[in-house]
Tab-separated table of C-alpha atoms in Angstrom:
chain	number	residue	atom	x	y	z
N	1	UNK	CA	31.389	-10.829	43.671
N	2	UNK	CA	29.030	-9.436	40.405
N	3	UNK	CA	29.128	-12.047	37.517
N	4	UNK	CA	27.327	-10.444	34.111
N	5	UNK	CA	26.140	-13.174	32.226
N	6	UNK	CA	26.554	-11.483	28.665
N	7	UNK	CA	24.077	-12.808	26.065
N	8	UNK	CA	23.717	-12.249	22.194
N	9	UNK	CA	20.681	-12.726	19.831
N	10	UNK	CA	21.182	-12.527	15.899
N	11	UNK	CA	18.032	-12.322	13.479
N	12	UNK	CA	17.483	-12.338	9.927
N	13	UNK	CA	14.551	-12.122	7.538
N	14	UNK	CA	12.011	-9.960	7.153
N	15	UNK	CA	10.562	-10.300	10.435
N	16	UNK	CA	13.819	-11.228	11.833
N	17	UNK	CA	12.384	-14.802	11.761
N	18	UNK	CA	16.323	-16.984	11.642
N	19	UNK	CA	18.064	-17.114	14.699
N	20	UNK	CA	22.118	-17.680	14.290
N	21	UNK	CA	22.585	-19.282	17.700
N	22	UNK	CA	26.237	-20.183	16.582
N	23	UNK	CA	27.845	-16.747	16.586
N	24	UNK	CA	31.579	-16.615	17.575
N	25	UNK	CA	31.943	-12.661	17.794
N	26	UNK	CA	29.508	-9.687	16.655
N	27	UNK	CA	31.294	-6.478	16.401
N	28	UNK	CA	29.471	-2.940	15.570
N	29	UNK	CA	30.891	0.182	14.947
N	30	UNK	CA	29.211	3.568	14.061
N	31	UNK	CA	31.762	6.551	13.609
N	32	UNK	CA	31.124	10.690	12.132
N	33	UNK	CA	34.287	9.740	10.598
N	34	UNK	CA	31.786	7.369	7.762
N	35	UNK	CA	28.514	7.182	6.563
N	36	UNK	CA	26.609	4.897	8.843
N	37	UNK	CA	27.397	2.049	11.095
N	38	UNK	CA	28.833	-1.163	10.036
N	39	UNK	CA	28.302	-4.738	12.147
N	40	UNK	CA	30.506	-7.648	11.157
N	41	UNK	CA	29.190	-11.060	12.391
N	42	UNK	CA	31.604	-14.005	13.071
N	43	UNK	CA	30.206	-17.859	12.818
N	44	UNK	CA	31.026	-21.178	11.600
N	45	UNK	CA	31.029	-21.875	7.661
N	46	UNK	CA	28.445	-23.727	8.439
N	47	UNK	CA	25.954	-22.587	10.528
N	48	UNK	CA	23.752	-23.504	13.227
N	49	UNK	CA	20.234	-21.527	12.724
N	50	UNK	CA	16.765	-21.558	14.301
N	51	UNK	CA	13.526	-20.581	12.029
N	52	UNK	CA	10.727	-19.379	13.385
N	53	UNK	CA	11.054	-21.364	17.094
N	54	UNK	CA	11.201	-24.619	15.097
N	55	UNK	CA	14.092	-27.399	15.706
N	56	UNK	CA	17.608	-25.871	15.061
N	57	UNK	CA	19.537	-26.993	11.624
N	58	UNK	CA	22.826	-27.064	9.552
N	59	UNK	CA	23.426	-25.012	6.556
N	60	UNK	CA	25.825	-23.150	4.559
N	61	UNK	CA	26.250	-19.584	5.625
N	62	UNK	CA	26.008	-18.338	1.751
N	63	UNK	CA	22.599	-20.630	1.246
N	64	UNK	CA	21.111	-19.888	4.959
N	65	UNK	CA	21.601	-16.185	4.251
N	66	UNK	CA	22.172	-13.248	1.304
N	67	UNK	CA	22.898	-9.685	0.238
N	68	UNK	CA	19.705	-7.430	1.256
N	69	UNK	CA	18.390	-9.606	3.905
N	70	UNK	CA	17.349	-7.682	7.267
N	71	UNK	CA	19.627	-8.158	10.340
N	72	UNK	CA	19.151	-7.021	14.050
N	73	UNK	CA	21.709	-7.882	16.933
N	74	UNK	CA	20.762	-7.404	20.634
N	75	UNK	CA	22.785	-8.366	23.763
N	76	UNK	CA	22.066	-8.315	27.569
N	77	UNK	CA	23.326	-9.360	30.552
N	78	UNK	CA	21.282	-11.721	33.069
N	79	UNK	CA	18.435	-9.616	34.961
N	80	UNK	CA	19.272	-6.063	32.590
N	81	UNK	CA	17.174	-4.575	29.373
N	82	UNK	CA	17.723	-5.840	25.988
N	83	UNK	CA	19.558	-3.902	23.861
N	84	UNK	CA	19.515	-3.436	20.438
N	85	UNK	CA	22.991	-2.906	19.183
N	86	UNK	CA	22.169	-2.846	15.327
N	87	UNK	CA	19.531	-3.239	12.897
N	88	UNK	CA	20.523	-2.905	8.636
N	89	UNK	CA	20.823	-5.379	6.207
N	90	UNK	CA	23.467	-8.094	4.763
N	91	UNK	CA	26.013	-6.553	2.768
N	92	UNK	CA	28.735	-9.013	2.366
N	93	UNK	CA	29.132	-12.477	3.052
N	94	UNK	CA	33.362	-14.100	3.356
N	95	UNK	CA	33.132	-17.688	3.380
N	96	UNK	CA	35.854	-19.400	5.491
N	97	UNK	CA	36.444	-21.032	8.923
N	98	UNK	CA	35.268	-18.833	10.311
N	99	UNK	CA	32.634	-16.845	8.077
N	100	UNK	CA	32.332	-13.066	8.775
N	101	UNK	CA	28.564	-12.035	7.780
N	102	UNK	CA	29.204	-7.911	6.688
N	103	UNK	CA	26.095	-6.312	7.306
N	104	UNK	CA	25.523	-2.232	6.844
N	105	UNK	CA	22.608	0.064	7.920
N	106	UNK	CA	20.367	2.571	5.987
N	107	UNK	CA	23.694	3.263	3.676
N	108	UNK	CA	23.300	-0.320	1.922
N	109	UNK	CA	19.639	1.009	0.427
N	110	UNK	CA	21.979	4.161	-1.203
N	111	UNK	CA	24.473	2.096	-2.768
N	112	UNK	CA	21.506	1.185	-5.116
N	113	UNK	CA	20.165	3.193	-8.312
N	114	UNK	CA	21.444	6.258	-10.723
N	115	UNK	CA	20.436	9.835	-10.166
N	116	UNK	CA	20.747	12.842	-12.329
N	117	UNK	CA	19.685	15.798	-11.540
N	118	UNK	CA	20.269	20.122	-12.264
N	119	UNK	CA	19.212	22.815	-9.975
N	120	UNK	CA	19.762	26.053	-11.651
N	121	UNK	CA	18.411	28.515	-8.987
N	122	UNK	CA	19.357	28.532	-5.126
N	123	UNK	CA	18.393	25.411	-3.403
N	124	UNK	CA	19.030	23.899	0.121
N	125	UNK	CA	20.860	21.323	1.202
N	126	UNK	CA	18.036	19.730	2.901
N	127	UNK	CA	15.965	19.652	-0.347
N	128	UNK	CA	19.054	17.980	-1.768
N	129	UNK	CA	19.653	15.684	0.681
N	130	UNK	CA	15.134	14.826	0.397
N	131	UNK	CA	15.582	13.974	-3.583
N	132	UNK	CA	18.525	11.470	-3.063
N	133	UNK	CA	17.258	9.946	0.020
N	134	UNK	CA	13.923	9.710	-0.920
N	135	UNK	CA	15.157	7.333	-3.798
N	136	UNK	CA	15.955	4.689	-1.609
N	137	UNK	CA	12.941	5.516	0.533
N	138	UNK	CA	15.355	6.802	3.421
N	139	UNK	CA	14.712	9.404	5.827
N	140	UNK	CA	16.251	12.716	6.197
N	141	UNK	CA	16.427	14.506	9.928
N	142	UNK	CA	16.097	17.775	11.441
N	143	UNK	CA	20.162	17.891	11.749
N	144	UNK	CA	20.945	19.721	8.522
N	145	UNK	CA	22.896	22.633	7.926
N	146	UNK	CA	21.353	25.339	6.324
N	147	UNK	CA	23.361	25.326	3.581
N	148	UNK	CA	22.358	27.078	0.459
N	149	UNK	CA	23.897	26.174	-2.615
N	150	UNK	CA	23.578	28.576	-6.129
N	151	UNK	CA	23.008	25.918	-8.457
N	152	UNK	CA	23.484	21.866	-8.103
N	153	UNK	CA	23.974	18.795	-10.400
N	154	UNK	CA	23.834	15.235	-10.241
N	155	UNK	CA	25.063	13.079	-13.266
N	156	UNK	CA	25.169	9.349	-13.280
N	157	UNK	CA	26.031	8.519	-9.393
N	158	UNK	CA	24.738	6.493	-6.724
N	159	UNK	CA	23.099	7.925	-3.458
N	160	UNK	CA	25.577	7.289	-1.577
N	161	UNK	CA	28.396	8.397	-4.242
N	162	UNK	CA	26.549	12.438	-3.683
N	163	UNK	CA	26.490	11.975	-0.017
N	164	UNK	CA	29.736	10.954	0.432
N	165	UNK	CA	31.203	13.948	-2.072
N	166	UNK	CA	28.690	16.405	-0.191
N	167	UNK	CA	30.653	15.085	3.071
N	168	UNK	CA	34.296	15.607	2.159
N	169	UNK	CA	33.497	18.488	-0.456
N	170	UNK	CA	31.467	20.670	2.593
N	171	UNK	CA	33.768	19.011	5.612
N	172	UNK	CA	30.395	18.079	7.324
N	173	UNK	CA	29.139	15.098	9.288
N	174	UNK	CA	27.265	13.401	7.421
N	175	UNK	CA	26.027	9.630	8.776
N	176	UNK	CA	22.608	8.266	10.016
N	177	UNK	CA	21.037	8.442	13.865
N	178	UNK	CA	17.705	6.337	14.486
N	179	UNK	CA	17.864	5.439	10.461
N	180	UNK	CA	17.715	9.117	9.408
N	181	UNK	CA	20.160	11.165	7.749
N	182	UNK	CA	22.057	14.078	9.696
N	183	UNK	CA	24.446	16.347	7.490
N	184	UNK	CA	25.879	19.037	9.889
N	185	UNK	CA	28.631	19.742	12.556
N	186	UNK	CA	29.285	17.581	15.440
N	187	UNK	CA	28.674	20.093	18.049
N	188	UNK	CA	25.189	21.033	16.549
N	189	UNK	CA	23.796	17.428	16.367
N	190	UNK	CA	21.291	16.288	19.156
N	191	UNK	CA	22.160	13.316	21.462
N	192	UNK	CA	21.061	12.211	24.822
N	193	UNK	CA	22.893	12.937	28.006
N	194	UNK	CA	24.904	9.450	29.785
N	195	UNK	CA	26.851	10.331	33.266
N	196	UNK	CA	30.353	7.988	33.542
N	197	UNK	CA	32.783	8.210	36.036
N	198	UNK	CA	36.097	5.918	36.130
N	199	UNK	CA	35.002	4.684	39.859
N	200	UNK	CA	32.101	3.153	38.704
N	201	UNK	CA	31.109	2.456	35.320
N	202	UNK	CA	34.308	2.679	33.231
N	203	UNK	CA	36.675	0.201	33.011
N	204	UNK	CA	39.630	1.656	30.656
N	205	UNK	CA	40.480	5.212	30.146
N	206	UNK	CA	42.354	6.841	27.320
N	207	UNK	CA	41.648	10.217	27.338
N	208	UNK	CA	44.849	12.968	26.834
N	209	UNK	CA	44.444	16.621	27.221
N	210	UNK	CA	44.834	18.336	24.423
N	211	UNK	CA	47.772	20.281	23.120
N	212	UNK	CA	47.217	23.957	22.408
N	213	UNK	CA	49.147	23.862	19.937
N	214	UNK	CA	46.853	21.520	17.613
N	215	UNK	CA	43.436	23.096	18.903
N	216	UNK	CA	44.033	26.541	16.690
N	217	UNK	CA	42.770	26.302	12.793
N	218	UNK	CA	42.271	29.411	10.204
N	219	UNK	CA	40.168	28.635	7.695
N	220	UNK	CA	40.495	30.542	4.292
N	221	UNK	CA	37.066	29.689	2.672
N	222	UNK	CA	36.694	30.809	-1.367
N	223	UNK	CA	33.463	32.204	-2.729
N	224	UNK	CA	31.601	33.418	-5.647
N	225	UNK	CA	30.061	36.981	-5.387
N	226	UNK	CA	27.506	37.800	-7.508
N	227	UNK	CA	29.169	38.907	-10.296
N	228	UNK	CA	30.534	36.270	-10.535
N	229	UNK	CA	34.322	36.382	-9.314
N	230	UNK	CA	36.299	34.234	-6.945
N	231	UNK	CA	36.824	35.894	-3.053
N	232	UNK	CA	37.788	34.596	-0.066
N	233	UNK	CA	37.965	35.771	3.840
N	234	UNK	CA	39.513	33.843	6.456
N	235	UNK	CA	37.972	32.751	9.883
N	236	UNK	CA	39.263	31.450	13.200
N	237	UNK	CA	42.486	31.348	15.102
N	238	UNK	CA	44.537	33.763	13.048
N	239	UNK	CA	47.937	32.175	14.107
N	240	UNK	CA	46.156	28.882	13.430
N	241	UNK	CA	46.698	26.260	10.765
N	242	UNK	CA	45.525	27.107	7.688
N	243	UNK	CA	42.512	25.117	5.791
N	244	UNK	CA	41.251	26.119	2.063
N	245	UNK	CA	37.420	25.063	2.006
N	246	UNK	CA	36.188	25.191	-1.175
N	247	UNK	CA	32.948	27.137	-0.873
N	248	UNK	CA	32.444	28.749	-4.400
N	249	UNK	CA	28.973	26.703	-5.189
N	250	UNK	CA	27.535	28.939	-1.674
N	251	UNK	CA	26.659	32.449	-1.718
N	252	UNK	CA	28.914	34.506	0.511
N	253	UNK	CA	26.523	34.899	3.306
N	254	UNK	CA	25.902	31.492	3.643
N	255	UNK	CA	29.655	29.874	3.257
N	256	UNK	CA	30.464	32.519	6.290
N	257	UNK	CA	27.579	30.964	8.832
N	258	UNK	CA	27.961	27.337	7.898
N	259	UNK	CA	31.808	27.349	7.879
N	260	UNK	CA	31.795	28.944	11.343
N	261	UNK	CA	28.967	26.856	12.951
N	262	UNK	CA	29.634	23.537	11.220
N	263	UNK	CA	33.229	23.148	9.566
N	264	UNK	CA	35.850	25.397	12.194
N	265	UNK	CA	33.449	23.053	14.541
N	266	UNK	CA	34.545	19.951	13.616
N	267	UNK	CA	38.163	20.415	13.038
N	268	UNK	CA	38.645	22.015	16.668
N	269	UNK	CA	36.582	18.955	18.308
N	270	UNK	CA	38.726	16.612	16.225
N	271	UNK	CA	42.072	17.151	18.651
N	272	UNK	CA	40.189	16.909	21.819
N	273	UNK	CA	40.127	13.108	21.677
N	274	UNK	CA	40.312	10.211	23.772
N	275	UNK	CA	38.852	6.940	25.071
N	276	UNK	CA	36.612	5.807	27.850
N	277	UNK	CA	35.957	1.578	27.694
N	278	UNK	CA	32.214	0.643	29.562
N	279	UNK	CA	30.920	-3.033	29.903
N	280	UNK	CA	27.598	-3.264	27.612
N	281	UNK	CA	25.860	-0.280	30.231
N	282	UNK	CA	24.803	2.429	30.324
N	283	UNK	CA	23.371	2.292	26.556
N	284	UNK	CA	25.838	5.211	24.592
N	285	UNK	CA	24.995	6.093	21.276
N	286	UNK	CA	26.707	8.250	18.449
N	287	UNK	CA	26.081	11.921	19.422
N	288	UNK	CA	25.502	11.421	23.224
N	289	UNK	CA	27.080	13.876	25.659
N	290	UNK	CA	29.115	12.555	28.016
N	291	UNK	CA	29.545	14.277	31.677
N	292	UNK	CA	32.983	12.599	32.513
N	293	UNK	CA	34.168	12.020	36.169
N	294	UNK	CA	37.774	10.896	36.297
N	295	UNK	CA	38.421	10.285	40.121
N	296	UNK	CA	42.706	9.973	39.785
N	297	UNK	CA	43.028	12.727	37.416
N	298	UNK	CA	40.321	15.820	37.581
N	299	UNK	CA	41.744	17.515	34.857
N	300	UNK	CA	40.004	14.882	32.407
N	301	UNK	CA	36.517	15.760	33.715
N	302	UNK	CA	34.222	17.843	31.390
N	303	UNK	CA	31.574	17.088	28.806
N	304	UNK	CA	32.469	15.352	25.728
N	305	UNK	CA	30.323	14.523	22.556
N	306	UNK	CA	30.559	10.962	21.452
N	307	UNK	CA	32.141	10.246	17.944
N	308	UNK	CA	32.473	6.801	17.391
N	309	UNK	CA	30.772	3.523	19.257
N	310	UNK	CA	32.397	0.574	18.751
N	311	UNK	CA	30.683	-2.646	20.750
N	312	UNK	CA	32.255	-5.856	20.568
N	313	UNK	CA	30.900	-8.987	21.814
N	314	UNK	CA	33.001	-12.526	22.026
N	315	UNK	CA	34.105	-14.929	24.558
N	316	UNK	CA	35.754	-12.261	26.703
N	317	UNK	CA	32.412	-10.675	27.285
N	318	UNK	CA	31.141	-7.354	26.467
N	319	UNK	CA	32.872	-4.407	25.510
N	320	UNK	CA	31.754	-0.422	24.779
N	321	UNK	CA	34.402	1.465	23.501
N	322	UNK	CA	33.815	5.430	23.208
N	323	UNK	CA	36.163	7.730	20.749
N	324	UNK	CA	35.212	11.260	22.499
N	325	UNK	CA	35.694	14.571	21.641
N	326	UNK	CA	35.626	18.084	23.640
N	327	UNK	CA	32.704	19.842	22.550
N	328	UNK	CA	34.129	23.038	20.992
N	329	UNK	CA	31.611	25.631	22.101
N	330	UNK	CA	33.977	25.725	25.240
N	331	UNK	CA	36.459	27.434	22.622
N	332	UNK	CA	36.976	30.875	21.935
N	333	UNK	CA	34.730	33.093	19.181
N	334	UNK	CA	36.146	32.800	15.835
N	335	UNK	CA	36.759	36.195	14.309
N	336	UNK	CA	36.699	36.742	10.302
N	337	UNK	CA	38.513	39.104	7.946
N	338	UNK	CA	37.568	39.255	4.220
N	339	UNK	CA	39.538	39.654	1.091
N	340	UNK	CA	39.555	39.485	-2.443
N	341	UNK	CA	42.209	37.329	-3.173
């Protein structure tokens, strides 16, 4: 018989110098459906921490640690790799017995500082995305949509207040992989390839096939022309449920590429869904694609992008769970019809 011998290290401080050797559960979860990935750390109120190798001592939880401080978590089992299941900073801190430490990634630096800004010719969404990132000295990826917008304004938010309105406003995914910014459609993101099969490395299975029903969308997307007055044309399934996306700040041209390649995208992969449960390997990350082997039911195989990774760690063991979606270039060409209404 296999025993996995699960182990957990939890670091603070600049150089990750403070050891918490008295965690009771560390749970991390990184979804499309947010803006970065959140780790919640449970201990005693008062804590047992090592500094820098030195003898282990007592303290507080609110005087051994604060908002802003750096904080990395990696686990292994007994004879496998380390791996590093989060790295951000402290967000929040809830004394009681136990304490939960909150702790966010590259979306805690955007919750700090004012912008204002006007654009009043065509820019990108990458250059956007550059001026409020680069506030907080956060990176922006490759993964944007080329989104063009006629004019843009910023007036009196946070960072993360304009990315999260640019996320439900343009129906994108917009989060962070490797601490840098994506903003684009699930199915156009880059993520590594991870092989799992239910007779050997999954332990729970969840996965339904979807109804056709649900898997049909029609998207009526408004516009500006260049004179100035509201259009529309529709795109995908036209039996479909309808969507309005609001696309007058876009020129025409663009609002029809992006909303095909980014937005009908995401709302078809959002009803193929479903659940696959792993111990802490094979490493998965936000992103990956998953080549799925079910061995008692074969209509579940297929590739599947990953949308959410939620690891939990306590006195059970390990635990990977996977929210997976069907990626939706395995659906049929949408087909568009314009209008003026």
């Amino acid at each position: 018989m296999l025993y996995l011998i699960a182990h957990v290290q939890v670091s603070f401080g600049e150089n990750y110098e403070k050891k918490l050797s008295s965690v009771v559960r560390v749970s991390v979860n990184d979804s499309i459906d947010g803006i970065g990935a959140r780790c919640e750390i449970t201990c005693p109120l008062n804590a047992r921490i090592e500094k820098d190798g030195g003898t282990p001592f007592i303290a507080p939880v609110r005087t051994a640690f604060k908002a802003g401080d750096k904080v990395r978590v990696k686990a292994w089992y007994d004879d496998y790799p380390e791996r590093t299941l989060f790295e951000g900073y402290v967000y929040q801190i809830r004394e009681g017995t136990p304490s939960t430490i909150v702790c966010e990634d590259q979306v805690y630096l955007l919750r700090r500082g004012i912008l204002n800004n006007v654009w009043n010719k065509p820019v990108k969404l990458k250059e956007i995305l550059k001026y409020v990132c680069s506030s907080q000295g956060v990176e922006v990826s490759n993964d944007v949509a080329d989104v063009e917008f006629i004019k843009f304004s910023i007036k009196d938010s946070s960072p993360l207040y304009v990315l999260q309105q640019i996320k439900s406003e343009m129906w994108l995914v917009v989060t962070f992989r490797d601490k840098k910014l994506v903003a684009t459609g699930i199915s156009a993101t880059k993520g590594n390839n991870v092989k799992l099969a239910s007779d050997r490395n999954v332990i729970g299975c969840n996965i339904q096939q979807p109804d056709g029903v649900w898997k049909q969308f029609k998207l009526k997307v408004e516009y500006t022309d260049k004179n100035g007055k509201k259009k529309s044309f529709t795109v995908g399934d036209q039996e479909g449920q309808i969507r309005v996306v609001d696309c007058t700040s876009v020129t025409k041209e663009n609002a029809e590429s992006y909303v095909n390649t980014h937005v009908l995208d995401n709302l078809r992969t959002g009803m193929y869904e479903g659940t696959l449960t792993t111990l802490l390997y094979p490493e998965v990350k936000l992103f990956s694609l998953v080549d799925y082997k079910d061995k008692s039911f074969s209509s579940l195989n297929g590739t599947y992008k990953v949308k959410r990774v939620g690891v939990t760690i306590d006195t059970q063991g390990c635990r990977q769970t996977l929210t997976l979606a069907q990626i939706a270039s395995d659906m049929p060409v949408p087909q568009t019809t314009l209008s003026n209404g």
